[in-house]
Coordinates of C-alpha atoms in Angstrom, one line a residue:
X258 CA 6.1 -18.9 9.5
X259 CA 5.5 -21.6 12.2
X260 CA 1.7 -21.3 11.7
X261 CA 2.1 -21.6 8.0
X262 CA 4.2 -24.8 8.3
X263 CA 1.8 -26.3 10.8
X264 CA -1.1 -25.6 8.3
X265 CA 1.0 -27.2 5.5
X266 CA 1.6 -30.3 7.6
X267 CA -2.1 -30.6 8.5
X268 CA -3.2 -30.1 4.9
X269 CA -0.7 -32.7 3.6
X270 CA -1.8 -35.2 6.2
X271 CA -5.5 -34.8 5.4
X272 CA -4.8 -35.1 1.7
X273 CA -2.7 -38.3 2.1
X274 CA -5.4 -39.9 4.3
X275 CA -8.2 -39.1 1.8
X276 CA -6.1 -40.4 -1.1
X277 CA -5.3 -43.7 0.6
X278 CA -8.9 -44.1 1.7
X279 CA -10.1 -43.5 -1.9
X280 CA -7.7 -46.0 -3.3
X281 CA -8.7 -48.7 -0.8
X282 CA -12.4 -48.0 -1.5
X283 CA -12.0 -48.2 -5.3
X284 CA -10.0 -51.4 -5.0
X285 CA -12.7 -53.1 -2.9
X286 CA -15.4 -51.9 -5.3
X287 CA -13.4 -53.2 -8.3
X288 CA -12.8 -56.6 -6.6
X289 CA -16.5 -56.9 -5.8
X290 CA -17.4 -56.1 -9.4
X291 CA -14.9 -58.5 -10.9
X292 CA -15.6 -61.4 -8.5
X293 CA -17.2 -64.2 -10.5
X294 CA -20.4 -65.8 -9.4
X295 CA -20.6 -69.6 -9.3
X296 CA -23.2 -71.5 -11.2
X297 CA -25.2 -72.0 -8.0
X298 CA -25.6 -68.3 -7.4
X299 CA -29.1 -66.9 -7.6
X300 CA -30.5 -63.4 -8.2
X301 CA -30.7 -61.4 -5.0
X302 CA -32.3 -58.2 -6.3
X303 CA -33.5 -56.5 -9.5
X304 CA -33.0 -52.8 -9.8
X305 CA -34.7 -50.2 -12.1
X306 CA -32.9 -47.3 -13.8
X307 CA -34.5 -44.2 -12.3
X308 CA -34.0 -40.5 -12.5
X309 CA -32.7 -38.8 -9.4
X310 CA -30.7 -35.8 -8.3
X311 CA -27.1 -36.8 -7.6
X312 CA -26.5 -35.4 -4.1
X313 CA -23.1 -35.3 -2.4
X314 CA -21.9 -33.9 0.8
X315 CA -18.8 -31.8 1.4
X316 CA -17.5 -30.5 4.7
X317 CA -15.5 -27.5 5.8
X318 CA -13.9 -26.9 9.2
X319 CA -12.8 -23.8 11.0
X320 CA -13.0 -21.9 14.3
X321 CA -16.2 -20.2 15.2
X322 CA -15.9 -16.4 14.9
X323 CA -18.2 -13.5 15.7
X324 CA -20.2 -12.2 12.7
X325 CA -19.7 -8.7 14.0
X326 CA -17.0 -7.3 16.2
X327 CA -16.8 -3.7 17.5
X328 CA -13.7 -2.0 19.0
X329 CA -15.4 0.6 21.2
X330 CA -13.8 3.8 22.5
X331 CA -14.5 7.3 23.4
X332 CA -14.2 10.2 20.9
X333 CA -12.7 12.5 23.5
X334 CA -9.6 12.3 25.7
X335 CA -10.3 12.1 29.4
X336 CA -10.0 9.9 32.6
X337 CA -12.1 6.8 33.0
X338 CA -14.2 7.0 36.2
X339 CA -16.3 3.9 35.9
X340 CA -16.2 0.6 34.0
X341 CA -19.6 -1.0 34.1
X342 CA -18.8 -4.4 32.4
X343 CA -16.2 -7.1 32.5
X344 CA -15.1 -9.8 30.0
X345 CA -18.0 -12.2 29.5
X346 CA -20.7 -9.8 30.3
X347 CA -23.8 -9.9 28.1
X348 CA -25.1 -6.5 27.2
X349 CA -28.1 -5.1 25.2
X350 CA -28.1 -2.3 22.6
X351 CA -27.6 1.2 24.1
X352 CA -26.6 -0.2 27.5
X353 CA -24.0 1.9 29.2
X354 CA -20.5 0.3 29.3
X355 CA -18.2 3.0 30.7
X356 CA -18.1 6.6 31.8
X357 CA -15.5 9.4 31.6
X358 CA -14.7 12.3 34.0
X359 CA -16.9 15.0 32.6
X360 CA -15.6 18.0 34.5
X361 CA -13.4 19.4 31.6
X362 CA -16.2 18.7 29.2
X363 CA -18.8 20.5 31.4
X364 CA -16.4 23.5 31.6
X365 CA -16.1 23.5 27.8
X366 CA -19.9 23.6 27.5
X367 CA -20.1 26.5 30.0
X368 CA -17.3 28.3 28.0
X369 CA -19.2 27.8 24.8
X370 CA -22.4 29.1 26.4
X371 CA -20.5 32.2 27.5
X372 CA -19.1 32.8 24.0
X373 CA -22.6 32.4 22.6
X374 CA -23.9 35.0 25.1
X375 CA -21.1 37.4 24.2
X376 CA -21.8 37.0 20.5
X377 CA -25.5 37.7 21.1
X378 CA -24.7 40.8 23.1
X379 CA -22.4 42.1 20.4
X380 CA -25.0 41.7 17.8
X381 CA -27.6 43.4 20.0
X382 CA -25.2 46.2 20.6
X383 CA -24.6 46.8 16.9
X384 CA -28.3 46.8 16.3
X385 CA -28.9 49.3 19.1
X386 CA -26.2 51.8 17.9
X387 CA -23.0 53.1 19.5
X388 CA -22.7 53.7 23.2
X389 CA -20.9 56.6 24.9
X390 CA -17.9 54.3 25.6
X391 CA -17.6 53.3 22.0
X392 CA -17.7 57.0 20.9
X393 CA -15.0 57.7 23.4
X394 CA -12.8 54.9 22.1
X395 CA -13.2 56.1 18.5
X396 CA -12.3 59.7 19.6
X397 CA -9.2 58.3 21.4
X398 CA -8.1 56.5 18.2
X399 CA -8.5 59.7 16.2
X400 CA -6.3 61.6 18.7
X401 CA -3.7 58.8 18.5
X402 CA -3.6 59.1 14.7
X403 CA -3.1 62.8 15.0
X404 CA -0.1 62.2 17.3
X405 CA 1.4 59.8 14.8
X406 CA 1.4 62.6 12.1
X407 CA 3.2 64.9 14.5
X408 CA 5.8 62.2 15.3
X409 CA 6.5 61.6 11.6
X410 CA 7.1 65.3 11.1
X411 CA 9.5 65.4 14.0
X412 CA 11.3 62.3 12.7
X413 CA 12.1 64.2 9.4
X414 CA 13.6 67.0 11.5
X415 CA 15.8 64.7 13.7
X416 CA 17.0 62.2 11.1
X417 CA 20.3 63.9 10.7
X418 CA 21.2 63.2 14.3
X419 CA 21.1 59.4 13.6
X420 CA 23.3 59.5 10.5
X421 CA 26.7 59.3 12.3
X422 CA 25.6 56.3 14.4
X423 CA 24.3 54.7 11.2
X424 CA 27.7 55.2 9.5
X425 CA 29.5 53.5 12.4
X426 CA 27.1 50.5 12.3
X427 CA 27.6 50.1 8.5
X428 CA 31.4 50.1 8.8
X429 CA 31.2 47.5 11.5
X430 CA 28.8 45.3 9.4
X431 CA 31.2 45.7 6.4
X432 CA 34.1 44.3 8.5
X433 CA 32.1 41.4 9.8
X434 CA 30.7 40.6 6.4
X435 CA 34.2 40.6 4.8
X436 CA 35.5 38.2 7.5
X437 CA 32.4 36.0 7.0
X438 CA 32.9 35.8 3.3
X439 CA 36.5 34.6 3.7
X440 CA 35.5 31.9 6.1
X441 CA 32.7 30.7 3.8
X442 CA 35.0 30.5 0.8
X443 CA 37.3 28.2 2.8
X444 CA 34.4 26.1 3.9
X445 CA 33.0 26.0 0.3
X446 CA 36.3 24.7 -1.1
X447 CA 36.3 21.9 1.6
X448 CA 32.7 20.9 0.7
X449 CA 33.7 20.8 -3.0
X450 CA 36.6 18.5 -2.2
X451 CA 34.4 16.2 -0.2
X452 CA 31.8 16.0 -2.9
X453 CA 34.5 15.2 -5.5
X454 CA 36.0 12.4 -3.3
X455 CA 32.5 10.9 -2.8
X456 CA 31.9 10.9 -6.5
X457 CA 35.3 9.3 -7.2
X458 CA 34.6 6.6 -4.5
X459 CA 31.2 5.8 -6.0
X460 CA 32.7 5.6 -9.5
X461 CA 35.4 3.1 -8.3
X462 CA 32.7 1.0 -6.5
X463 CA 30.7 1.0 -9.7
X464 CA 33.7 -0.3 -11.7
X465 CA 34.4 -3.0 -9.1
X466 CA 30.8 -4.3 -9.1
X467 CA 30.6 -4.1 -12.9
X468 CA 33.7 -6.4 -13.0
X469 CA 32.1 -8.8 -10.5
X470 CA 29.0 -8.8 -12.7
X471 CA 31.0 -9.8 -15.7
X472 CA 32.5 -12.6 -13.7
X473 CA 29.1 -13.7 -12.4
X474 CA 27.8 -13.7 -16.0
X475 CA 30.7 -15.9 -17.1
X476 CA 30.1 -18.3 -14.2
X477 CA 26.4 -18.5 -15.0
X478 CA 27.0 -19.2 -18.7
X479 CA 29.5 -21.9 -17.8
X480 CA 27.1 -23.5 -15.3
X481 CA 24.2 -23.4 -17.8
X482 CA 26.3 -25.0 -20.5
X483 CA 27.5 -27.7 -18.2
X484 CA 23.9 -28.5 -17.0
X485 CA 22.7 -28.6 -20.6
X486 CA 25.5 -30.9 -21.5
X487 CA 24.8 -33.2 -18.5
X488 CA 21.0 -33.3 -19.2
X489 CA 21.7 -34.0 -22.9
X490 CA 24.4 -36.6 -22.5
X491 CA 24.4 -37.8 -18.9
X492 CA 28.2 -37.4 -18.9
X493 CA 30.5 -35.2 -17.0
X494 CA 31.3 -31.9 -18.9
X495 CA 35.1 -32.6 -18.7
X496 CA 34.4 -35.7 -20.9
X497 CA 33.6 -33.4 -23.9
X498 CA 36.0 -34.4 -26.7
X499 CA 37.4 -37.5 -25.0
X500 CA 37.1 -41.0 -26.4
X501 CA 33.9 -42.9 -25.5
X502 CA 35.6 -45.3 -23.2
X503 CA 37.1 -42.4 -21.2
X504 CA 33.9 -40.5 -20.7
X505 CA 32.5 -40.3 -17.2
X506 CA 28.8 -41.1 -16.8
X507 CA 27.1 -39.3 -13.9
X508 CA 24.6 -40.6 -11.5
X509 CA 21.4 -38.7 -10.4
X510 CA 23.1 -37.2 -7.4
X511 CA 26.0 -35.9 -9.5
X512 CA 23.6 -34.5 -12.1
X513 CA 21.7 -32.8 -9.3
X514 CA 24.9 -31.1 -8.3
X515 CA 25.1 -29.3 -11.7
X516 CA 21.5 -28.1 -11.2
X517 CA 22.4 -26.8 -7.8
X518 CA 25.5 -25.1 -9.3
X519 CA 23.3 -23.4 -11.9
X520 CA 20.9 -22.2 -9.2
X521 CA 23.8 -20.8 -7.1
X522 CA 25.3 -19.1 -10.2
X523 CA 21.9 -17.6 -11.1
X524 CA 21.5 -16.2 -7.5
X525 CA 25.1 -14.8 -7.7
X526 CA 24.3 -13.2 -11.0
X527 CA 21.1 -11.6 -9.6
X528 CA 23.0 -10.4 -6.6
X529 CA 25.7 -8.9 -8.9
X530 CA 23.1 -7.2 -11.0
X531 CA 21.5 -5.7 -8.0
X532 CA 24.9 -4.6 -6.7
X533 CA 25.7 -2.9 -10.0
X534 CA 22.2 -1.2 -10.0
X535 CA 22.8 0.1 -6.4
X536 CA 26.3 1.3 -7.3
X537 CA 25.0 3.0 -10.4
X538 CA 22.3 4.8 -8.3
X539 CA 24.9 5.8 -5.8
X540 CA 27.3 7.1 -8.5
X541 CA 24.5 9.1 -10.2
X542 CA 23.4 10.4 -6.8
X543 CA 27.0 11.5 -6.1
X544 CA 27.1 13.3 -9.5
X545 CA 23.9 15.1 -8.7
X546 CA 25.0 16.0 -5.2
X547 CA 28.3 17.4 -6.6
X548 CA 26.5 19.5 -9.2
X549 CA 23.6 20.6 -7.0
X550 CA 25.5 21.3 -3.8
X551 CA 28.3 23.1 -5.7
X552 CA 25.6 25.3 -7.3
X553 CA 24.1 26.0 -3.8
X554 CA 27.6 26.9 -2.5
X555 CA 28.2 29.3 -5.4
X556 CA 24.8 30.9 -4.9
X557 CA 25.4 31.3 -1.1
X558 CA 28.8 32.9 -1.8
X559 CA 27.2 35.1 -4.5
X560 CA 24.5 36.2 -2.1
X561 CA 27.1 37.1 0.6
X562 CA 29.1 39.1 -1.8
X563 CA 26.1 40.9 -3.0
X564 CA 25.1 41.7 0.6
X565 CA 28.7 43.0 1.1
X566 CA 28.4 45.2 -2.0
X567 CA 25.1 46.5 -0.7
X568 CA 26.7 47.4 2.6
X569 CA 29.4 49.3 0.7
X570 CA 26.8 51.1 -1.2
X571 CA 25.0 52.0 2.0
X572 CA 28.3 53.3 3.4
X573 CA 28.8 55.5 0.4
X574 CA 25.3 56.9 0.8
X575 CA 26.1 57.9 4.4
X576 CA 29.5 59.7 3.7
X577 CA 29.9 63.4 3.6
X578 CA 31.3 64.9 0.4
X579 CA 34.8 65.6 1.9
X580 CA 35.0 61.9 3.0
X581 CA 34.0 60.8 -0.5
X582 CA 37.0 62.7 -1.9
X583 CA 39.4 60.8 0.3
X584 CA 38.0 57.4 -0.7
X585 CA 37.6 57.9 -4.4
X586 CA 39.2 60.4 -6.8
X587 CA 36.1 60.6 -8.9
X588 CA 34.5 63.2 -6.6
X589 CA 31.7 64.1 -9.0
X590 CA 30.3 60.6 -9.1
X591 CA 30.5 60.1 -5.4
X592 CA 28.9 63.5 -4.8
X593 CA 26.0 62.3 -6.9
X594 CA 25.8 59.1 -4.9
X595 CA 25.7 61.1 -1.7
X596 CA 22.9 63.3 -3.1
X597 CA 21.0 60.1 -4.0
X598 CA 21.5 58.8 -0.5
X599 CA 20.1 62.0 1.0
X600 CA 17.2 61.9 -1.4
X601 CA 16.4 58.3 -0.5
X602 CA 16.5 59.2 3.2
X603 CA 14.1 62.0 2.6
X604 CA 11.8 59.9 0.6
X605 CA 11.7 57.3 3.4
X606 CA 10.8 59.9 5.9
X607 CA 8.2 61.4 3.6
X608 CA 6.7 57.9 3.2
X609 CA 6.4 57.6 6.9
X610 CA 4.6 60.9 7.1
X611 CA 2.2 59.8 4.3
X612 CA 1.5 56.6 6.2
X613 CA 0.7 58.6 9.4
X614 CA -1.6 60.8 7.4
X615 CA -3.4 57.7 6.0
X616 CA -3.8 56.3 9.5
X617 CA -5.3 59.7 10.5
X618 CA -7.8 59.5 7.7
X619 CA -8.8 56.0 8.7
X620 CA -9.3 57.0 12.3
X621 CA -11.4 59.9 11.2
X622 CA -13.5 57.6 9.0
X623 CA -13.9 55.1 11.9
X624 CA -15.0 57.9 14.2
X625 CA -17.5 59.2 11.7
X626 CA -19.0 55.6 11.2
X627 CA -19.2 55.0 15.0
X628 CA -21.0 58.3 15.5
X629 CA -23.4 57.4 12.7
X630 CA -24.1 53.8 13.9
X631 CA -23.2 50.3 12.7
X632 CA -23.2 49.4 9.0
X633 CA -25.1 46.5 7.6
X634 CA -21.8 44.6 7.0
X635 CA -20.8 44.9 10.6
X636 CA -24.2 43.5 11.6
X637 CA -23.8 40.6 9.2
X638 CA -20.3 39.8 10.6
X639 CA -21.8 39.8 14.1
X640 CA -24.5 37.4 13.0
X641 CA -21.8 35.1 11.6
X642 CA -20.0 35.2 14.9
X643 CA -23.3 34.3 16.6
X644 CA -23.8 31.3 14.4
X645 CA -20.2 30.1 15.0
X646 CA -20.7 30.4 18.7
X647 CA -23.9 28.3 18.5
X648 CA -22.1 25.6 16.5
X649 CA -19.3 25.5 19.1
X650 CA -21.9 25.1 21.9
X651 CA -23.5 22.2 20.0
X652 CA -20.2 20.5 19.5
X653 CA -19.3 20.9 23.2
X654 CA -22.6 19.4 24.3
X655 CA -22.1 16.5 21.8
X656 CA -18.7 15.8 23.3
X657 CA -20.2 15.8 26.8
X658 CA -22.9 13.3 25.7
X659 CA -20.2 11.1 24.3
X660 CA -18.6 10.7 27.8
X661 CA -20.8 7.7 28.3
X662 CA -19.9 4.7 26.1
X663 CA -22.9 2.6 25.0
X664 CA -23.3 -0.8 23.3
X665 CA -24.2 -0.5 19.6
X666 CA -25.9 -3.9 19.6
X667 CA -26.7 -6.9 21.8
X668 CA -23.6 -8.9 22.4
X669 CA -20.9 -10.2 24.7
X670 CA -17.9 -8.3 26.1
X671 CA -14.7 -10.2 25.2
X672 CA -12.1 -7.7 26.3
X673 CA -11.8 -4.7 28.6
X674 CA -8.5 -2.9 28.0
X675 CA -8.7 -0.1 30.6
X676 CA -9.3 0.3 34.3
X677 CA -11.0 2.9 36.4
X678 CA -8.7 5.9 36.8
X679 CA -6.7 5.5 33.6
X680 CA -6.7 8.1 30.9
X681 CA -7.9 7.2 27.4
X682 CA -7.3 9.1 24.2
X683 CA -9.7 9.9 21.4
X684 CA -10.6 6.9 19.3
X685 CA -8.6 4.5 21.6
X686 CA -10.3 1.1 21.9
X687 CA -11.1 0.2 25.5
X688 CA -13.9 -2.4 25.2
X689 CA -14.3 -5.2 22.5
X690 CA -17.9 -6.3 21.9
X691 CA -19.1 -9.2 19.6
X692 CA -22.6 -10.1 18.6
X693 CA -24.2 -12.9 20.7
X694 CA -27.1 -13.9 18.5
X695 CA -25.1 -15.1 15.5
X696 CA -21.7 -16.9 14.9
X697 CA -19.6 -17.3 11.8
X698 CA -17.7 -20.3 10.5
X699 CA -15.0 -19.5 8.0
X700 CA -13.6 -22.4 6.0
X701 CA -12.5 -23.2 2.5
X702 CA -13.7 -25.4 -0.4
X703 CA -11.6 -26.8 -3.2
X704 CA -11.9 -25.8 -6.9
X705 CA -13.6 -29.1 -7.8
X706 CA -16.5 -28.3 -5.5
X707 CA -16.7 -24.5 -5.5
X708 CA -19.0 -24.2 -8.6
X709 CA -21.7 -26.2 -6.7
X710 CA -21.5 -24.0 -3.6
X711 CA -23.8 -21.1 -3.6
X712 CA -24.7 -18.4 -1.1
X713 CA -28.0 -19.2 0.6
X714 CA -27.4 -23.0 0.8
X715 CA -28.1 -24.6 4.1
X716 CA -25.5 -26.4 6.2
X717 CA -25.5 -28.6 9.3
X718 CA -22.9 -27.5 11.8
X719 CA -21.3 -29.7 14.5
X720 CA -18.9 -28.6 17.2
X721 CA -16.0 -31.0 17.8
X722 CA -16.1 -30.7 21.6
X723 CA -19.9 -31.0 21.7
X724 CA -20.6 -34.1 19.5
X725 CA -24.3 -34.2 20.4
X726 CA -24.9 -30.6 19.5
X727 CA -26.1 -29.8 16.0
X728 CA -26.9 -26.4 14.6
X729 CA -28.3 -25.1 11.3
X730 CA -26.4 -22.6 9.2
X731 CA -26.6 -20.7 6.0
X732 CA -23.9 -20.0 3.5
X733 CA -23.6 -16.2 3.4
X734 CA -20.4 -15.7 1.4
X735 CA -18.6 -17.6 -1.3
X736 CA -15.3 -15.9 -2.4
X737 CA -14.6 -15.3 -6.0
X738 CA -10.8 -15.0 -5.4
X739 CA -8.8 -18.1 -4.5
X740 CA -6.6 -18.5 -1.5
X741 CA -3.5 -20.5 -2.2
X742 CA -2.8 -23.5 0.1
X743 CA 0.2 -25.6 -0.4
X744 CA -0.2 -29.4 0.0
X745 CA 2.3 -32.3 -0.4
X746 CA 1.8 -34.7 -3.2
X747 CA 1.5 -38.3 -1.9
X748 CA 4.8 -40.2 -2.0
X749 CA 6.9 -37.2 -2.7
X750 CA 8.3 -34.1 -1.1
X751 CA 6.9 -31.9 -3.8
X752 CA 4.6 -29.0 -2.8
X753 CA 1.5 -28.7 -4.9
X754 CA -0.4 -25.5 -4.9
X755 CA -4.2 -26.1 -4.9
X756 CA -6.8 -23.4 -5.5
X757 CA -9.3 -23.1 -2.6
X758 CA -12.0 -20.6 -2.0
X759 CA -13.1 -19.0 1.3
X760 CA -16.7 -19.8 2.4
X761 CA -18.7 -18.2 5.3
X762 CA -21.4 -20.1 7.1
X763 CA -23.7 -18.0 9.3
X764 CA -25.1 -19.7 12.4
X765 CA -28.1 -17.8 13.9
X766 CA -29.1 -18.3 17.5
X767 CA -26.3 -20.7 18.4
X768 CA -26.5 -23.2 21.2
X769 CA -25.7 -21.5 24.6
X770 CA -22.9 -24.0 25.3
X771 CA -21.1 -23.0 22.1
X772 CA -18.2 -20.6 22.6
X773 CA -16.1 -18.4 20.3
X774 CA -13.0 -20.0 19.0
X775 CA -14.3 -23.6 19.2
X776 CA -13.5 -25.8 16.2
X777 CA -16.6 -26.7 14.2
X778 CA -17.4 -28.6 11.0
X779 CA -20.2 -27.7 8.5
X780 CA -21.7 -30.3 6.3
X781 CA -23.1 -28.9 3.0
X782 CA -25.3 -31.1 0.7
X783 CA -24.6 -30.4 -3.0
X784 CA -26.6 -31.4 -6.0
X785 CA -24.0 -32.7 -8.4
X786 CA -26.4 -33.5 -11.2
X787 CA -30.1 -32.9 -11.5
X788 CA -32.5 -35.5 -13.0
X789 CA -29.7 -38.0 -13.7
X790 CA -30.1 -41.7 -14.5
X791 CA -29.1 -43.6 -11.4
X792 CA -28.5 -47.2 -10.4
X793 CA -27.3 -48.7 -7.1
X794 CA -23.5 -49.5 -6.9
X795 CA -24.3 -53.2 -6.5
X796 CA -25.7 -53.3 -10.1
X797 CA -22.5 -52.2 -11.7
X798 CA -19.7 -54.6 -12.7
X799 CA -16.2 -53.7 -13.9
X800 CA -13.6 -55.7 -15.8
X801 CA -10.4 -54.4 -17.2
X802 CA -11.5 -50.8 -16.9
X803 CA -14.9 -51.3 -18.6
X804 CA -18.1 -51.0 -16.7
X805 CA -21.2 -53.2 -17.6
X806 CA -24.6 -54.3 -16.3
X807 CA -26.8 -57.4 -16.8
X808 CA -29.9 -55.9 -18.3
X809 CA -33.1 -57.8 -17.9
X810 CA -34.5 -58.9 -21.3
X811 CA -37.9 -60.6 -20.4
X812 CA -39.8 -58.6 -17.8
X813 CA -43.1 -60.6 -18.2
X814 CA -42.0 -63.6 -16.2
X815 CA -41.8 -62.9 -12.5
X816 CA -42.8 -66.2 -10.8
X817 CA -40.6 -67.6 -8.2
X818 CA -38.1 -70.0 -9.8
X819 CA -38.9 -68.9 -13.3
X820 CA -36.0 -68.2 -15.5
X821 CA -35.2 -64.6 -16.8
X822 CA -33.1 -63.6 -19.8
X823 CA -30.3 -61.0 -19.4
X824 CA -27.7 -59.5 -21.6
X825 CA -24.5 -57.7 -20.8
X826 CA -24.6 -54.0 -21.6
X827 CA -21.6 -51.7 -21.4
X828 CA -22.3 -48.4 -19.7
X829 CA -20.5 -45.1 -19.1
X830 CA -20.7 -44.0 -15.5
X831 CA -20.4 -40.5 -14.0
X832 CA -20.7 -39.3 -10.4
X833 CA -20.6 -41.9 -7.6
X834 CA -22.2 -41.4 -4.1
X835 CA -23.1 -43.6 -1.3
X836 CA -26.7 -43.8 -2.7
X837 CA -25.8 -44.7 -6.3
X838 CA -23.9 -44.1 -9.4
X839 CA -24.8 -41.9 -12.4
X840 CA -25.4 -43.7 -15.8
X841 CA -24.2 -41.4 -18.6
X842 CA -24.7 -43.8 -21.5
X843 CA -25.9 -47.4 -22.2
X844 CA -29.3 -47.5 -20.4
X845 CA -32.6 -45.7 -20.5
X846 CA -35.0 -44.7 -17.7
X847 CA -37.2 -47.6 -16.5
X848 CA -34.9 -50.4 -17.7
X849 CA -34.2 -53.2 -15.2
X850 CA -30.9 -54.9 -14.3
X851 CA -30.0 -57.7 -12.0
X852 CA -27.5 -57.3 -9.2
X853 CA -25.7 -60.7 -9.7
X854 CA -25.4 -62.9 -12.9
X855 CA -23.0 -65.4 -14.4
X856 CA -20.5 -63.5 -16.6
X857 CA -21.3 -64.5 -20.2
X858 CA -20.9 -62.7 -23.6
X859 CA -24.2 -64.1 -24.7
X860 CA -27.7 -63.8 -23.3
X861 CA -28.0 -65.9 -20.1
X862 CA -30.9 -67.6 -18.5
X863 CA -31.2 -67.0 -14.8
X864 CA -33.9 -67.6 -12.2
X865 CA -35.6 -65.0 -10.1
X866 CA -35.6 -65.5 -6.4
X867 CA -37.9 -62.6 -5.5

């Protein structure tokens, strides 16, 4: 914010100085044009209307910046063991700037090489066929699968022994589940109460802020009516309906107070509207929370109750028929449930046996394949592993090569952010490098001049602290989008937003004494109008806002002391520069005018003094 204010102050000061200078210059020119010439005055010079390019010069200022800036860092994380440059060092392209500790990177390369060798060995092994060791492993897997089948068969026989312990566990789980459900019901009711309270509170807040909004709307309407009445009548609003002699006429400060009151009312209205919107969002959120969380609570309770019912069903499945008769008078139904439980248990054990048999078949198949040799698919998979190992080795070697930081171009080091022994992370900038063979001046041009500014135009650049130094530059960029700069209108406190456009001037091979950050000014010559009719400023006269010249009527007489005849011709002028002024209408190319004549509405005889 301080920077912006300082820029506003500087812009306003420059604008005021230029405005005052222009007014003084125009006043002096007008006085010189209107000054009458006495009868004794003689012609000092005769000027000819010629065609020229109207050339003007504009300037833009700014700080010198690098045309290219690189934040350099390593692509790996490690410890810095050597910094080879310091701020201010000049470096060339590919010059080493810093080095990392490469021990971990070298180990990674060795590990990748080992993985590559292993992948190559596995591929060679598959191509050569199974070894005695591989056949032994396949035979061992087959034996293990056969043991699994035997264990599954034994499990079916011993499942009855575990039924009693299962029954005890299920009853304990039932008791714990029932206690848990009761606790969750109590907690669920508390959560519902909290959600309801939150919704009620949000609704009350919405009502209160709505009422405040209505009050703010009334206050805004009243303030707007009063301001309209004051601007229309110049009287105090309380004078409405009173006799003319009793009405109170307001001064400018009092009228401004009504404008201020309307602004405050409008701000209060906007604040009230935002408060209502926020309260409405909070109320709608509370409604959604109540509905959503209540549904979640109900679903959780329902899931717990279903789990409890499942435990009860599991208990029934484990009970003996005589126990079922004690729990439920409908013995037939419970006996059927017990039968289903036994059937399910048997099915589970049979499924385990089937799984063991499947594993046995797979082990037998694997043994047969091993004995016969590797399949083409296995060789293809091994080849893929080999390619992956080669890629990992290439990546490790690349990371090792990146342990030395090199300059991407010729330049100057302007910052070194790390020291020897510190650890850097991947992509962390440690050295800042800028180009040394080219600088960039960034300034801005106003909307009145921007159409004449083109990329490729030349510019003369001067550094403020080196007044004898001049450099050549070229416009490389003219922005199409404006940047808004606020300036102060002369004689007022009103901020005026002027459209300005960013312009870049490239300065190749700058003077060795020039440094980054120095303030420089670029002078750009602009052709305002091509092949225009031009006269010197001294030939133009002005009176009461009308411009005229004394056109030479008789060009045959040119002897010293011989009289010439002139006539006053009104002209329309265009661009003005230090070299001349553009003639838009009233004269033709080649016509001659005199610089000083006696003001006369009729042709006048004067004498040449050439």
